[in-house]
Amino acid sequence: MDVPNGLIVLDSKFATYYGFTSENFYVDTYLEGNTSLRQVVIPMLISNNPGTGHFSKAIKKLLRDGIRVSIPTPVPKMQKILTIWGFEVNWDPKAGIEYWVYPPHGAKVD
């Protein structure tokens, strides 16, 4: 599936395909797509049912489809998960925030 450019809201065609639905995530959750980088940024994500695996399934499906995932300044609990999954921390001095990215820069997205 092609990554749309710009804001990706819950329950949109792309979001639903990857499991980002209002059933699984709080209404203020959203994604940002970058077509040219084939990347999805997840700036705001709140699970309706933490610990049920909806986030994990969505991320794994994005990665299986060759889509890079970037999460700006995740909360400590999410940092632990992302560390286990092999996400790389990148500091963006211009924005003044860190991005946790997978696959790490330089690694090929399969």
PDB file of C-alpha atoms in Angstrom:
ATOM      1  CA  MET A   1       0.000   0.000   0.000  1.00  0.00           C
ATOM      2  CA  ASP A   2       1.276   3.477  -0.829  1.00  0.00           C
ATOM      3  CA  VAL A   3       2.033   5.819   2.052  1.00  0.00           C
ATOM      4  CA  PRO A   4      -0.135   8.948   1.804  1.00  0.00           C
ATOM      5  CA  ASN A   5       1.522  12.340   2.196  1.00  0.00           C
ATOM      6  CA  GLY A   6       0.522  14.387   5.236  1.00  0.00           C
ATOM      7  CA  LEU A   7      -2.003  13.788   7.990  1.00  0.00           C
ATOM      8  CA  ILE A   8      -3.401  10.253   8.341  1.00  0.00           C
ATOM      9  CA  VAL A   9      -6.445  10.077  10.597  1.00  0.00           C
ATOM     10  CA  LEU A  10      -7.881   7.040  12.346  1.00  0.00           C
ATOM     11  CA  ASP A  11     -10.318   4.984  10.298  1.00  0.00           C
ATOM     12  CA  SER A  12      -9.018   6.329   6.968  1.00  0.00           C
ATOM     13  CA  LYS A  13      -8.348   3.647   4.340  1.00  0.00           C
ATOM     14  CA  PHE A  14      -4.593   3.552   5.054  1.00  0.00           C
ATOM     15  CA  ALA A  15      -5.008   3.695   8.846  1.00  0.00           C
ATOM     16  CA  THR A  16      -7.653   0.967   8.880  1.00  0.00           C
ATOM     17  CA  TYR A  17      -5.498  -1.322   6.738  1.00  0.00           C
ATOM     18  CA  TYR A  18      -2.777  -1.132   9.402  1.00  0.00           C
ATOM     19  CA  GLY A  19      -5.132  -1.386  12.390  1.00  0.00           C
ATOM     20  CA  PHE A  20      -5.198   2.257  13.393  1.00  0.00           C
ATOM     21  CA  THR A  21      -8.921   2.449  14.084  1.00  0.00           C
ATOM     22  CA  SER A  22     -11.034   4.308  16.628  1.00  0.00           C
ATOM     23  CA  GLU A  23     -11.928   0.914  18.062  1.00  0.00           C
ATOM     24  CA  ASN A  24      -8.286   0.366  19.060  1.00  0.00           C
ATOM     25  CA  PHE A  25      -6.964   3.889  19.620  1.00  0.00           C
ATOM     26  CA  TYR A  26      -8.143   7.101  21.259  1.00  0.00           C
ATOM     27  CA  VAL A  27      -9.793   9.627  18.931  1.00  0.00           C
ATOM     28  CA  ASP A  28      -6.855  12.096  19.096  1.00  0.00           C
ATOM     29  CA  THR A  29      -4.414   9.511  17.712  1.00  0.00           C
ATOM     30  CA  TYR A  30      -3.021  10.392  14.289  1.00  0.00           C
ATOM     31  CA  LEU A  31      -0.175   9.580  11.940  1.00  0.00           C
ATOM     32  CA  GLU A  32       1.797  11.579   9.380  1.00  0.00           C
ATOM     33  CA  GLY A  33       2.823  10.037   6.088  1.00  0.00           C
ATOM     34  CA  ASN A  34       5.780  10.863   3.890  1.00  0.00           C
ATOM     35  CA  THR A  35       5.391   9.338   0.448  1.00  0.00           C
ATOM     36  CA  SER A  36       8.918  10.055  -0.782  1.00  0.00           C
ATOM     37  CA  LEU A  37      10.582   8.542   2.327  1.00  0.00           C
ATOM     38  CA  ARG A  38       7.998   5.744   2.516  1.00  0.00           C
ATOM     39  CA  GLN A  39       7.712   6.600   6.186  1.00  0.00           C
ATOM     40  CA  VAL A  40       4.981   6.958   8.788  1.00  0.00           C
ATOM     41  CA  VAL A  41       5.530   9.228  11.780  1.00  0.00           C
ATOM     42  CA  ILE A  42       3.405   8.501  14.846  1.00  0.00           C
ATOM     43  CA  PRO A  43       3.347  11.770  16.816  1.00  0.00           C
ATOM     44  CA  MET A  44       0.265  10.976  18.896  1.00  0.00           C
ATOM     45  CA  LEU A  45      -0.899   7.515  19.896  1.00  0.00           C
ATOM     46  CA  ILE A  46      -3.082   6.485  22.825  1.00  0.00           C
ATOM     47  CA  SER A  47      -4.366   2.933  23.039  1.00  0.00           C
ATOM     48  CA  ASN A  48      -7.957   2.359  24.127  1.00  0.00           C
ATOM     49  CA  ASN A  49      -6.880  -0.987  25.589  1.00  0.00           C
ATOM     50  CA  PRO A  50      -3.183  -0.910  26.562  1.00  0.00           C
ATOM     51  CA  GLY A  51      -1.408  -4.249  26.511  1.00  0.00           C
ATOM     52  CA  THR A  52      -3.698  -5.925  23.975  1.00  0.00           C
ATOM     53  CA  GLY A  53      -1.153  -5.835  21.124  1.00  0.00           C
ATOM     54  CA  HIS A  54      -2.897  -3.502  18.681  1.00  0.00           C
ATOM     55  CA  PHE A  55       0.117  -1.164  18.526  1.00  0.00           C
ATOM     56  CA  SER A  56       2.533  -4.054  18.083  1.00  0.00           C
ATOM     57  CA  LYS A  57       0.486  -5.614  15.285  1.00  0.00           C
ATOM     58  CA  ALA A  58       0.178  -2.277  13.466  1.00  0.00           C
ATOM     59  CA  ILE A  59       3.911  -1.524  13.655  1.00  0.00           C
ATOM     60  CA  LYS A  60       4.883  -5.021  12.538  1.00  0.00           C
ATOM     61  CA  LYS A  61       2.518  -4.823   9.568  1.00  0.00           C
ATOM     62  CA  LEU A  62       3.942  -1.422   8.523  1.00  0.00           C
ATOM     63  CA  LEU A  63       7.476  -2.820   8.717  1.00  0.00           C
ATOM     64  CA  ARG A  64       6.558  -5.997   6.794  1.00  0.00           C
ATOM     65  CA  ASP A  65       5.247  -3.759   4.023  1.00  0.00           C
ATOM     66  CA  GLY A  66       8.568  -1.900   3.876  1.00  0.00           C
ATOM     67  CA  ILE A  67       7.370   1.260   5.595  1.00  0.00           C
ATOM     68  CA  ARG A  68       9.796   3.047   7.911  1.00  0.00           C
ATOM     69  CA  VAL A  69       8.302   4.004  11.286  1.00  0.00           C
ATOM     70  CA  SER A  70       9.333   7.114  13.230  1.00  0.00           C
ATOM     71  CA  ILE A  71       8.064   8.056  16.679  1.00  0.00           C
ATOM     72  CA  PRO A  72       8.951  11.480  18.123  1.00  0.00           C
ATOM     73  CA  THR A  73       9.884  11.559  21.824  1.00  0.00           C
ATOM     74  CA  PRO A  74       7.969   8.490  23.026  1.00  0.00           C
ATOM     75  CA  VAL A  75       6.974   8.123  26.675  1.00  0.00           C
ATOM     76  CA  PRO A  76       9.326   5.986  28.814  1.00  0.00           C
ATOM     77  CA  LYS A  77       7.119   2.870  28.658  1.00  0.00           C
ATOM     78  CA  MET A  78       7.097   3.031  24.852  1.00  0.00           C
ATOM     79  CA  GLN A  79      10.862   3.685  24.821  1.00  0.00           C
ATOM     80  CA  LYS A  80      11.402   0.331  26.534  1.00  0.00           C
ATOM     81  CA  ILE A  81       9.318  -1.427  23.887  1.00  0.00           C
ATOM     82  CA  LEU A  82      11.025   0.374  21.009  1.00  0.00           C
ATOM     83  CA  THR A  83      14.464  -0.439  22.431  1.00  0.00           C
ATOM     84  CA  ILE A  84      13.611  -4.141  22.477  1.00  0.00           C
ATOM     85  CA  TRP A  85      12.390  -3.871  18.874  1.00  0.00           C
ATOM     86  CA  GLY A  86      15.698  -2.299  17.758  1.00  0.00           C
ATOM     87  CA  PHE A  87      14.569   1.279  17.074  1.00  0.00           C
ATOM     88  CA  GLU A  88      17.379   3.818  16.698  1.00  0.00           C
ATOM     89  CA  VAL A  89      17.287   7.181  18.498  1.00  0.00           C
ATOM     90  CA  ASN A  90      17.998  10.201  16.276  1.00  0.00           C
ATOM     91  CA  TRP A  91      18.212  13.748  17.578  1.00  0.00           C
ATOM     92  CA  ASP A  92      16.749  16.469  15.356  1.00  0.00           C
ATOM     93  CA  PRO A  93      18.487  19.689  16.450  1.00  0.00           C
ATOM     94  CA  LYS A  94      16.275  21.815  14.221  1.00  0.00           C
ATOM     95  CA  ALA A  95      13.072  20.551  15.858  1.00  0.00           C
ATOM     96  CA  GLY A  96      14.725  20.036  19.252  1.00  0.00           C
ATOM     97  CA  ILE A  97      13.303  16.545  19.692  1.00  0.00           C
ATOM     98  CA  GLU A  98      14.385  12.946  19.297  1.00  0.00           C
ATOM     99  CA  TYR A  99      12.887  10.500  16.823  1.00  0.00           C
ATOM    100  CA  TRP A 100      12.908   6.759  17.412  1.00  0.00           C
ATOM    101  CA  VAL A 101      13.208   5.192  13.969  1.00  0.00           C
ATOM    102  CA  TYR A 102      13.040   1.709  12.516  1.00  0.00           C
ATOM    103  CA  PRO A 103      14.661   0.400  10.558  1.00  0.00           C
ATOM    104  CA  PRO A 104      17.772   2.282  11.668  1.00  0.00           C
ATOM    105  CA  HIS A 105      19.132   4.723   9.110  1.00  0.00           C
ATOM    106  CA  GLY A 106      21.258   2.993   6.566  1.00  0.00           C
ATOM    107  CA  ALA A 107      19.401  -0.293   6.983  1.00  0.00           C
ATOM    108  CA  LYS A 108      17.274  -1.433   4.104  1.00  0.00           C
ATOM    109  CA  VAL A 109      13.518  -1.572   4.552  1.00  0.00           C
ATOM    110  CA  ASP A 110      12.429  -4.972   3.236  1.00  0.00           C
TER     111      ASP A 110
END
